[in-house]
mmCIF file of C-alpha atoms and ligand atoms in Angstrom:
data_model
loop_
_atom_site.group_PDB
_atom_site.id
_atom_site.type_symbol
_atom_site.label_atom_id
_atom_site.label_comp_id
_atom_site.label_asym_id
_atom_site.label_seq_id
_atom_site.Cartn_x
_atom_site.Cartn_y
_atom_site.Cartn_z
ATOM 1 C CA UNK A 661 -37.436 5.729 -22.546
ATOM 2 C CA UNK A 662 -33.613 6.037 -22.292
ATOM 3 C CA UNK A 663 -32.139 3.315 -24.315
ATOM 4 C CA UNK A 664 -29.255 1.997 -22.265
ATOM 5 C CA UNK A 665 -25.689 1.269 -24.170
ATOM 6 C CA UNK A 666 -25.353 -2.315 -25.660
ATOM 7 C CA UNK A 667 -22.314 -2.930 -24.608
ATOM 8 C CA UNK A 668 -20.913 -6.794 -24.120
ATOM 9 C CA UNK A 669 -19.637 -7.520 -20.468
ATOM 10 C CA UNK A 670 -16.163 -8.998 -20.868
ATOM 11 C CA UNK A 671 -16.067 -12.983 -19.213
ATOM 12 C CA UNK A 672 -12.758 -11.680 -17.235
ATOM 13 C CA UNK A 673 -10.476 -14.633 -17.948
ATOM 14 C CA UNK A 674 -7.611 -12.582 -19.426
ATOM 15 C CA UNK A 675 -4.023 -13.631 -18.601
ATOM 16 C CA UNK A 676 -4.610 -9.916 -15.882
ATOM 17 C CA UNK A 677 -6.417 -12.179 -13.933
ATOM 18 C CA UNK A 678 -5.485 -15.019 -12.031
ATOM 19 C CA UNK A 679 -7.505 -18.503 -12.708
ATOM 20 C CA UNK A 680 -11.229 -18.320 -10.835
ATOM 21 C CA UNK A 681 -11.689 -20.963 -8.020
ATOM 22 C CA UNK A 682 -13.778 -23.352 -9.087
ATOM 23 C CA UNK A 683 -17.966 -22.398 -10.043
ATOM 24 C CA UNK A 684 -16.307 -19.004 -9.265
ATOM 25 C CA UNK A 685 -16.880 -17.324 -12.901
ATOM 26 C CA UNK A 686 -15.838 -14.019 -13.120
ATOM 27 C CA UNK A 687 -16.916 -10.865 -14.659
ATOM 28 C CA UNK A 688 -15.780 -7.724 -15.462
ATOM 29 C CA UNK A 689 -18.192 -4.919 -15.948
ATOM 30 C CA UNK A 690 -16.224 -2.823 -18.839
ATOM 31 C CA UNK A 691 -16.486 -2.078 -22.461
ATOM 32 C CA UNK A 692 -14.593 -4.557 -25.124
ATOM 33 C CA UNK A 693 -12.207 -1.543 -25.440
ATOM 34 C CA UNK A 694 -11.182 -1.465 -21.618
ATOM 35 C CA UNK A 695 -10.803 -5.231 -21.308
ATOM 36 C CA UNK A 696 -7.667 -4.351 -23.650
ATOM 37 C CA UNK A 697 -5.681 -2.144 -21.624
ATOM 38 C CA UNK A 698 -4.962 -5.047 -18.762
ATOM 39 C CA UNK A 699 -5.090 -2.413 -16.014
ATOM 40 C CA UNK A 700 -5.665 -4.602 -13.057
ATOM 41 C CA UNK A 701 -3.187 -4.848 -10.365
ATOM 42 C CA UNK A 702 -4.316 -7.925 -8.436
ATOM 43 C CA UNK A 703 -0.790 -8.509 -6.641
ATOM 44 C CA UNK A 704 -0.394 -5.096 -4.867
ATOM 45 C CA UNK A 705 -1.516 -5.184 -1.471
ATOM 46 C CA UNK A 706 -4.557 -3.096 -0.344
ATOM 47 C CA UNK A 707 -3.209 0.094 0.705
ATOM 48 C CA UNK A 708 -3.988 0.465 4.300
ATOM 49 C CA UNK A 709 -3.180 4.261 4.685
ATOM 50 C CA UNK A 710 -4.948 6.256 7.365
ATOM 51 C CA UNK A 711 -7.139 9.142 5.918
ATOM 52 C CA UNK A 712 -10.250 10.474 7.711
ATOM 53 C CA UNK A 713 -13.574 10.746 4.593
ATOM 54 C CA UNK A 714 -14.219 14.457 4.357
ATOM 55 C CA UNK A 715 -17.690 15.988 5.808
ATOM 56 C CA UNK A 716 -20.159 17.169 3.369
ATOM 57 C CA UNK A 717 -21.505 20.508 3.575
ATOM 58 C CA UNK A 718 -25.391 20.623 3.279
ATOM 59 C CA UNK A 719 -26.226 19.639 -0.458
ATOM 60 C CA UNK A 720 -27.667 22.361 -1.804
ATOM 61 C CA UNK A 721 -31.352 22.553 -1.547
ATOM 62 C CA UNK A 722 -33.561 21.505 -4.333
ATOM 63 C CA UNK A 723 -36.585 23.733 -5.199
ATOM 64 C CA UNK A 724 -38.367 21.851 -7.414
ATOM 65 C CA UNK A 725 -40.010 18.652 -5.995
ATOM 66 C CA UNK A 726 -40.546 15.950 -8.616
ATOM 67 C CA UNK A 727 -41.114 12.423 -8.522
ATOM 68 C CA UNK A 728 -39.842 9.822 -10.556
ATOM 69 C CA UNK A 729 -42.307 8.776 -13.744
ATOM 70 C CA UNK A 730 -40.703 6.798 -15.952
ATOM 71 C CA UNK A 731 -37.126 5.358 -16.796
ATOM 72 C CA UNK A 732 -36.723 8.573 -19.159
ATOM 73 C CA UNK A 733 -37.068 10.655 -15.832
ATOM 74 C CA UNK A 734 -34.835 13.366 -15.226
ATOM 75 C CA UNK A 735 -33.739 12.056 -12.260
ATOM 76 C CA UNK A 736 -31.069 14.210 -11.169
ATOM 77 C CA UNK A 737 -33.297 16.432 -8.813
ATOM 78 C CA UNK A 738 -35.174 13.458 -6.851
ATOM 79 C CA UNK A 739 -31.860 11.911 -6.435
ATOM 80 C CA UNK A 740 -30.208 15.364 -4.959
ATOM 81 C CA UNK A 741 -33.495 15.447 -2.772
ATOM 82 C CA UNK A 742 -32.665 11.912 -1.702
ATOM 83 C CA UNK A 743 -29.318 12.939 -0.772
ATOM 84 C CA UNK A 744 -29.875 15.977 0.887
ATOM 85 C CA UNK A 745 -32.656 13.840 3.611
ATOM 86 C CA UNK A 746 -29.399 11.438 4.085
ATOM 87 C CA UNK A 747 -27.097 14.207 5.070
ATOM 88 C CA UNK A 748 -30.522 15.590 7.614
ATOM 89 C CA UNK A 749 -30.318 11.873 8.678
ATOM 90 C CA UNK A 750 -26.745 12.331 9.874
ATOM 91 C CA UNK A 751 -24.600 10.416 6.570
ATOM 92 C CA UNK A 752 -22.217 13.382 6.349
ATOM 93 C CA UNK A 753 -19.626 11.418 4.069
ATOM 94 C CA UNK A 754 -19.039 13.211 0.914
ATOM 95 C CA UNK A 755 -17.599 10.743 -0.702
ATOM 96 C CA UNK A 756 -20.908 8.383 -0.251
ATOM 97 C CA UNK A 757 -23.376 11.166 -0.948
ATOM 98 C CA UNK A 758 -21.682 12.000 -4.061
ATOM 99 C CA UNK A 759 -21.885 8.197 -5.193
ATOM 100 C CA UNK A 760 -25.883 8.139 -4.114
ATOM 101 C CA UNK A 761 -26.149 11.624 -6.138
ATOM 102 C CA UNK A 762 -24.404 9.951 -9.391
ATOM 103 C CA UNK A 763 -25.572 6.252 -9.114
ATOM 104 C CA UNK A 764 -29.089 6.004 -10.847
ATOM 105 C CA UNK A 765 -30.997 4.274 -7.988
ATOM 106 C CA UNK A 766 -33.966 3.675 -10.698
ATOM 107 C CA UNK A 767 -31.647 1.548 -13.033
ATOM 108 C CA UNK A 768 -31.381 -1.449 -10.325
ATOM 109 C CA UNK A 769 -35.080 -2.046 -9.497
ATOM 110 C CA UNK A 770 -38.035 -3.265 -12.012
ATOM 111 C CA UNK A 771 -39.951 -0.642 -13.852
ATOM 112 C CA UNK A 772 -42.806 -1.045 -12.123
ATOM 113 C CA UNK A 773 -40.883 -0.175 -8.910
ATOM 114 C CA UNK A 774 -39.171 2.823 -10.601
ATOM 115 C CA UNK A 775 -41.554 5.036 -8.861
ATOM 116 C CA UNK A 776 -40.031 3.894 -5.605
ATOM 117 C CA UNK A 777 -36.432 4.095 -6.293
ATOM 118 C CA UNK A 778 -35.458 7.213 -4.100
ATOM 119 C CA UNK A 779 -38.061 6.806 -1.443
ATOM 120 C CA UNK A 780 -35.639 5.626 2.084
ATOM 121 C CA UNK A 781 -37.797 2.379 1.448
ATOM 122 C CA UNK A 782 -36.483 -1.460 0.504
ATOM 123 C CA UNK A 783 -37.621 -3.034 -2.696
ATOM 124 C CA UNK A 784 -38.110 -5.850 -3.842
ATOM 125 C CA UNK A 785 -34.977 -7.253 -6.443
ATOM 126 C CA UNK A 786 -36.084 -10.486 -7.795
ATOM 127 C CA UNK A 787 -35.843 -13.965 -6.197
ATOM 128 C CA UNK A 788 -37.191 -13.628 -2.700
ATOM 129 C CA UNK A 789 -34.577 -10.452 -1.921
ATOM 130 C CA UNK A 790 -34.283 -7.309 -1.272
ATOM 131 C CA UNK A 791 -32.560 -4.187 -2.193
ATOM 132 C CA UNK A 792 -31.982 -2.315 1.376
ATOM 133 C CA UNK A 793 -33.452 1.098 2.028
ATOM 134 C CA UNK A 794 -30.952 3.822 1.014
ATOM 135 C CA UNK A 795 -29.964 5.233 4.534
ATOM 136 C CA UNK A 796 -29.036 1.428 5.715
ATOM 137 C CA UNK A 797 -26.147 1.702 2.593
ATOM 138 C CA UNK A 798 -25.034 4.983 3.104
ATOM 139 C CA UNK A 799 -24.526 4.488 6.863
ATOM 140 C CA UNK A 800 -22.579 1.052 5.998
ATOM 141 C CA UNK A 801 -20.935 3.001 3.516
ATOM 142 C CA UNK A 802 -20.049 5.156 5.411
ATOM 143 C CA UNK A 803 -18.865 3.087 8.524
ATOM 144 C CA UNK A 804 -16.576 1.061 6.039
ATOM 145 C CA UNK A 805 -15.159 4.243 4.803
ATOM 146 C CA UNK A 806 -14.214 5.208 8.929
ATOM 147 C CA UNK A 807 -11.877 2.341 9.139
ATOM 148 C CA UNK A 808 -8.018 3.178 8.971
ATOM 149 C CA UNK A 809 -8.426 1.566 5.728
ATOM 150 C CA UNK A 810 -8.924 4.659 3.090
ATOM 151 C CA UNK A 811 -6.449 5.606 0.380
ATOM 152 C CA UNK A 812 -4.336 8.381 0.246
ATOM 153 C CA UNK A 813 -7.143 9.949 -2.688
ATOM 154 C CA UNK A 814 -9.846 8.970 -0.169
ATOM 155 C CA UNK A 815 -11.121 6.175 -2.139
ATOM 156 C CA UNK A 816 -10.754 2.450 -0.157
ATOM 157 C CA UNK A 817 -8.203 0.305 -1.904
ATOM 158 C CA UNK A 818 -9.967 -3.143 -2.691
ATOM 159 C CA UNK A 819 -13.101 -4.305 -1.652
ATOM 160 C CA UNK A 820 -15.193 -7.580 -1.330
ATOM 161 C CA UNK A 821 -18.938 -7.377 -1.561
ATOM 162 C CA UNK A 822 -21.369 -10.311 -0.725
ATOM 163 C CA UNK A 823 -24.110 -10.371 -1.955
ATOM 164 C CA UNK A 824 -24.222 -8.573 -5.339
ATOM 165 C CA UNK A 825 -28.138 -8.555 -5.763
ATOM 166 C CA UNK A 826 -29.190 -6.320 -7.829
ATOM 167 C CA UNK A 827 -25.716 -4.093 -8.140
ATOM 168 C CA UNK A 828 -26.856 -1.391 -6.531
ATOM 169 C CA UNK A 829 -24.322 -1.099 -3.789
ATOM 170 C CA UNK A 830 -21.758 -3.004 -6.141
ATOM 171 C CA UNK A 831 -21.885 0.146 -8.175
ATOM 172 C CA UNK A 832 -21.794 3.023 -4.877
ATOM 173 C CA UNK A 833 -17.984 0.897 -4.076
ATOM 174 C CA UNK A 834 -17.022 0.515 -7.363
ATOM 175 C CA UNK A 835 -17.151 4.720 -7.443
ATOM 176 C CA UNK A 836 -15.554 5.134 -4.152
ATOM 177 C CA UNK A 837 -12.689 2.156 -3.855
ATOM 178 C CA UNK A 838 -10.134 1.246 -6.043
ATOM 179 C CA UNK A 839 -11.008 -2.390 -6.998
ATOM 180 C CA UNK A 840 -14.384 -3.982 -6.495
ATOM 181 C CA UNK A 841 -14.846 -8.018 -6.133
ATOM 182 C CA UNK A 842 -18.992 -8.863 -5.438
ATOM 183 C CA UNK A 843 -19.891 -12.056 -4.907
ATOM 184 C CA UNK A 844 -23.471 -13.359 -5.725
ATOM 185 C CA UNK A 845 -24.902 -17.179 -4.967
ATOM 186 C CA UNK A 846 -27.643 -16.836 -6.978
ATOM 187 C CA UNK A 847 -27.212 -17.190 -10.712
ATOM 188 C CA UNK A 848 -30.242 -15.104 -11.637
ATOM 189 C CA UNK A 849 -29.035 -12.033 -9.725
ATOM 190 C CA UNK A 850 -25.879 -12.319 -10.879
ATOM 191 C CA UNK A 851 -26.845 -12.213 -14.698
ATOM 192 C CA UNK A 852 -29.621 -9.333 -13.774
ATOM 193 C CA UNK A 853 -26.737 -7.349 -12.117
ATOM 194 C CA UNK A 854 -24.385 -7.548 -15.102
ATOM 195 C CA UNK A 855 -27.267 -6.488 -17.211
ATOM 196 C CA UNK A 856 -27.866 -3.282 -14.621
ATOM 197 C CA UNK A 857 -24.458 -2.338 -14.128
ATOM 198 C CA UNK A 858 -23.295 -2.494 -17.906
ATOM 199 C CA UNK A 859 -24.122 1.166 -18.536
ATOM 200 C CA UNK A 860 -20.928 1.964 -16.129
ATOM 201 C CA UNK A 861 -18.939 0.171 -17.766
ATOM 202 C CA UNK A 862 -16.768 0.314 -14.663
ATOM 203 C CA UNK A 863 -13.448 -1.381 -15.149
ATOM 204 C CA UNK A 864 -12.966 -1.640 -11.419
ATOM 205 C CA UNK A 865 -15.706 -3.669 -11.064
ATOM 206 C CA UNK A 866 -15.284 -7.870 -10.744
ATOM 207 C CA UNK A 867 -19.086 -9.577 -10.570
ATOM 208 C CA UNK A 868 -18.110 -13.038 -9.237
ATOM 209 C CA UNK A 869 -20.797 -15.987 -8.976
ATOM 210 C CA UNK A 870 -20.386 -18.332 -6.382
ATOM 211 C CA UNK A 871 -20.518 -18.561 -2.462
ATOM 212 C CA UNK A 872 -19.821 -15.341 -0.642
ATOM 213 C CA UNK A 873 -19.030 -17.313 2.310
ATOM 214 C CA UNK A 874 -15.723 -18.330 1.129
ATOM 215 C CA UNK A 875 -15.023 -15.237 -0.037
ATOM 216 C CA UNK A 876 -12.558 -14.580 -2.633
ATOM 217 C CA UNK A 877 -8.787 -15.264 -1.823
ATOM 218 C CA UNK A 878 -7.569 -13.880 -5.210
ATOM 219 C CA UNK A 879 -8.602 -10.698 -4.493
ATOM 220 C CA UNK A 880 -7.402 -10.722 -1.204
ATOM 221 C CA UNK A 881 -6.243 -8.309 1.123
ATOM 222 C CA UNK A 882 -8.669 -6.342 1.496
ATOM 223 C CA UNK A 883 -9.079 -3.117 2.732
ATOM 224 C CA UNK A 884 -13.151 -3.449 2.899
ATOM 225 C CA UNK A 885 -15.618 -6.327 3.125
ATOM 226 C CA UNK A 886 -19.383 -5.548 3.245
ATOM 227 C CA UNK A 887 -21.904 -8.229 3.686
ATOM 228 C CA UNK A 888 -25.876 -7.505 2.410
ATOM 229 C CA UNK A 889 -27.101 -10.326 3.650
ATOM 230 C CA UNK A 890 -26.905 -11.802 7.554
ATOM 231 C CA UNK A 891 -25.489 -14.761 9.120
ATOM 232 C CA UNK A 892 -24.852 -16.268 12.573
ATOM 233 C CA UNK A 893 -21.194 -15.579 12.310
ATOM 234 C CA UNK A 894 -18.818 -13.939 10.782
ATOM 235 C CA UNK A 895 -17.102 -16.732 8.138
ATOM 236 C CA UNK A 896 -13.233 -17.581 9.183
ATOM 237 C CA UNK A 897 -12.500 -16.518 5.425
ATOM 238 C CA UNK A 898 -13.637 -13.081 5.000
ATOM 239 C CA UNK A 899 -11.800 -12.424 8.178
ATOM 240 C CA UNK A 900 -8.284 -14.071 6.871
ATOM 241 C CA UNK A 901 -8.991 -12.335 3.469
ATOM 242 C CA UNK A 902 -9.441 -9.002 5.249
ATOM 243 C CA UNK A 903 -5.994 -6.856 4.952
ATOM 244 C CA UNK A 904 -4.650 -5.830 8.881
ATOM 245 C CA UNK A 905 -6.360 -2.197 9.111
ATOM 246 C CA UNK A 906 -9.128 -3.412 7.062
ATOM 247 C CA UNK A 907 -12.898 -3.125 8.349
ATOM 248 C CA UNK A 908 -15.450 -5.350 7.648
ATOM 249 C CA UNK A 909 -19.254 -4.292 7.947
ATOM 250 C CA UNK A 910 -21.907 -7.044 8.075
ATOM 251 C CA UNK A 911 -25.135 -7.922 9.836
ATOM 252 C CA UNK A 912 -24.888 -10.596 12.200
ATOM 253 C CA UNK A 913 -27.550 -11.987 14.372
ATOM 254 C CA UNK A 914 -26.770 -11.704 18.041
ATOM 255 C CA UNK A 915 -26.738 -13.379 21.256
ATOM 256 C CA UNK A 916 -30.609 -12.350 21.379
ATOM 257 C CA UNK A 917 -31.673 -13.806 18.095
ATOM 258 C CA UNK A 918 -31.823 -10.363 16.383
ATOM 259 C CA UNK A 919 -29.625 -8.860 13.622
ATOM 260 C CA UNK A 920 -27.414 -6.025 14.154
ATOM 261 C CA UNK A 921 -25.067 -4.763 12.456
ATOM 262 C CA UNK A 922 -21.090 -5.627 13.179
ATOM 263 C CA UNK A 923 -18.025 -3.928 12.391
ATOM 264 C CA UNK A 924 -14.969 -5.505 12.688
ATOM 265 C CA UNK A 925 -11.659 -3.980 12.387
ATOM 266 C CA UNK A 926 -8.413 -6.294 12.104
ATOM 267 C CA UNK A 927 -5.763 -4.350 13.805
ATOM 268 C CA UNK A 928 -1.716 -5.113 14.140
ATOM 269 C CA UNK A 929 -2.824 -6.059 17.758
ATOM 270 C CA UNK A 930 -6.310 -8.645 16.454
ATOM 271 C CA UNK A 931 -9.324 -8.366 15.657
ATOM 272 C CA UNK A 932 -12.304 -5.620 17.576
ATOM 273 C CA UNK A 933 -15.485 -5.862 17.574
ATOM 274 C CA UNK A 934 -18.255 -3.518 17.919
ATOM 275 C CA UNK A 935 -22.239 -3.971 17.662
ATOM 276 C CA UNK A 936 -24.602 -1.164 16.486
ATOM 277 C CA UNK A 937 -27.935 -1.003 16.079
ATOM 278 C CA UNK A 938 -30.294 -3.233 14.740
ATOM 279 C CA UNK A 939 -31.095 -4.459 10.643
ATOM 280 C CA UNK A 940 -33.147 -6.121 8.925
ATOM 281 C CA UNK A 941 -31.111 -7.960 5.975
ATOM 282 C CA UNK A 942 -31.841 -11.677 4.326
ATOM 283 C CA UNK A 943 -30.347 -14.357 5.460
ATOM 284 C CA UNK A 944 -26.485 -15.144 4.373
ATOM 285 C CA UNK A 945 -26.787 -19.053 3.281
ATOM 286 C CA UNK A 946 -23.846 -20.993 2.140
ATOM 287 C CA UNK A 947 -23.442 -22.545 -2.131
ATOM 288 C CA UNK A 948 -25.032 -21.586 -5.185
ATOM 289 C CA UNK A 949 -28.204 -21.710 -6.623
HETATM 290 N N1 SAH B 1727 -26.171 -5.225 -2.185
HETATM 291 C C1 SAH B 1727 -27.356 -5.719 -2.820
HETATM 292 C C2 SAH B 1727 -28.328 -6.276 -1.818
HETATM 293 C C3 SAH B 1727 -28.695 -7.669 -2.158
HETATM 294 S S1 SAH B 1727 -29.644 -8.543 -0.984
HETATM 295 C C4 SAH B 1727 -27.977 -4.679 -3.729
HETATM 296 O O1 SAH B 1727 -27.511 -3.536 -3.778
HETATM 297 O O2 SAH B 1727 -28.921 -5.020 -4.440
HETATM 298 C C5 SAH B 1727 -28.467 -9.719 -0.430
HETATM 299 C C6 SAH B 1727 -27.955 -10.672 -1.458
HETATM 300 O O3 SAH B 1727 -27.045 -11.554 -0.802
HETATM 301 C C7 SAH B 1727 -29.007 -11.562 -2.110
HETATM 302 O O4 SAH B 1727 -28.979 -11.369 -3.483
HETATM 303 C C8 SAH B 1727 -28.564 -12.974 -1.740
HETATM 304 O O5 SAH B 1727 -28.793 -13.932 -2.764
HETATM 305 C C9 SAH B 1727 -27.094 -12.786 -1.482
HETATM 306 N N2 SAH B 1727 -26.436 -13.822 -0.694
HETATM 307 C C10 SAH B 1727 -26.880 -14.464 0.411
HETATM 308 N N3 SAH B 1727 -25.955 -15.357 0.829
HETATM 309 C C11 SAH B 1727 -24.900 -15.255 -0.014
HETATM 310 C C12 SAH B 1727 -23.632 -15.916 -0.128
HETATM 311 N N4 SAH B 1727 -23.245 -16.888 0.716
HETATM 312 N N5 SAH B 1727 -22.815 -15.551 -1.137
HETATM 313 C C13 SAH B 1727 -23.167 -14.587 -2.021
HETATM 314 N N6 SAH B 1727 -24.349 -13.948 -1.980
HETATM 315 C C14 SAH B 1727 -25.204 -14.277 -0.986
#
């Protein structure tokens, strides 16, 4: 079994950081020795500088077909064969197939799921949720990345996540944006995605606790928000918090009673709409618990 890295998750109430809202606690997900260096810019505006993601070639094909057998796998091949069905499902996004490739998939779910972690399949996280299959993130990956929102690098400036769950996703954005804020309502999740995401030790990365539905003004503009779990409407705060040529991806139910998912782009002119097809996500509920 691979041992992961002890490392201490900083409580991120420096003086780089601006006071939490209230029951909002913060965290940052870096080693003691990053939390020195103060790097966090939290009064620069999210960059909102058109750039188009680059197309992936194929992924190279992997000959050897293993499966997953243990948290000491050598995962590396499974995960490039997870990868390369993405790209044959149409996710042609470098950027987010390289994040899938790197991000160990297996580190976020229970070890008696680990033999489940790269099949396109959701899993169970804890708490009555879920962890959504892998093609749902990559393609809302993806469409948040095909806003006029990227950086000049390709990476998205900041970003607001709700619904942190297990960290999974929190730790594809933290890879491809400059600045990640998640946002979890349940304290258990919370704690069990600190735990999972320590072994990053991504300095970019800011677990919040508290309701998602208020988003998180602090961090605010931002060029991203991505919801993981579905409400009847889009809250009046993510879209005020949202930077103009920022998109927001979230699943929404619709007219019909169903849930699909939304993207919304706020442009110099308002705010556009569009629905695509239709998700399965848990339901977005307001306060902590
Ligand atoms: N992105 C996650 C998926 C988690 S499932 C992952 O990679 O694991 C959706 C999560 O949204 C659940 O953990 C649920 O508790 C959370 N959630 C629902 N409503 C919320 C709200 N108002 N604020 C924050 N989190 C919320």
């Amino acid at each position: 079994m691979k041992k992961r890295p002890a490392f201490p998750a900083q409580l991120d109430l420096g003086q780089d950081h601006p006071a939490p809202t209230p029951r909002m606690a913060v965290t940052r997900v870096q080693s003691s020795a990053q939390a020195t260096k103060g790097t966090t810019a939290l009064a620069k505006p999210a960059s909102v500088t058109p750039a188009r993601p680059a197309r992936a070639k194929a992924p190279a094909a992997t000959t050897v077909d293993v499966a997953p057998t243990g948290l000491g796998l050598d995962s590396a091949q499974v995960r490039g064969r997870m990868v390369r069905k993405l790209y044959e499902q149409g996710i042609e996004d470098a950027m987010v197939l390289k994040a899938m490739e790197t991000i160990e998939r297996h580190r976020f779910v229970d070890s008696a799921l680990v033999n489940q972690a790269y099949e396109d399949t959701s899993l169970p996280i804890g708490l009555g949720q879920t962890i959504s299959k892998p093609n749902v993130v990559a393609r809302m990956l993806a469409l948040l990345r095909q806003g006029r929102n990227l950086h000049i690098d390709g990476k998205l400036g900041r970003v607001l996540e709700i619904g942190t769950g297990c960290g999974y996703q929190a730790a594809l954005l933290s890879a491809m944006s400059k600045e990640v804020y998640s946002i979890e309502r349940l304290r258990g999740l919370h704690e069990k995605a600190r735990e999972n995401l320590r072994h990053l030790r991504a300095g970019n990365l800011h677990l919040l606790f508290g309701d998602g539905m208020l988003g998180y003004a602090q961090g605010a503009p931002y060029a991203g928000i991505i919801a993981a779990a579905g409400g009847e409407a889009v809250p009046d705060a993510w879209i005020d918090q949202l930077g103009v040529g920022g998109r927001l991806v979230a699943p929404l139910v619709t007219a019909q009673g169903q849930q699909a998912l939304l993207v919304l782009d706020k442009t110099p002119q308002g705010v556009q709409r569009q629905w695509l097809e239709a998700v399965h996500f848990v339901p977005l509920k307001s306060g902590v618990a």
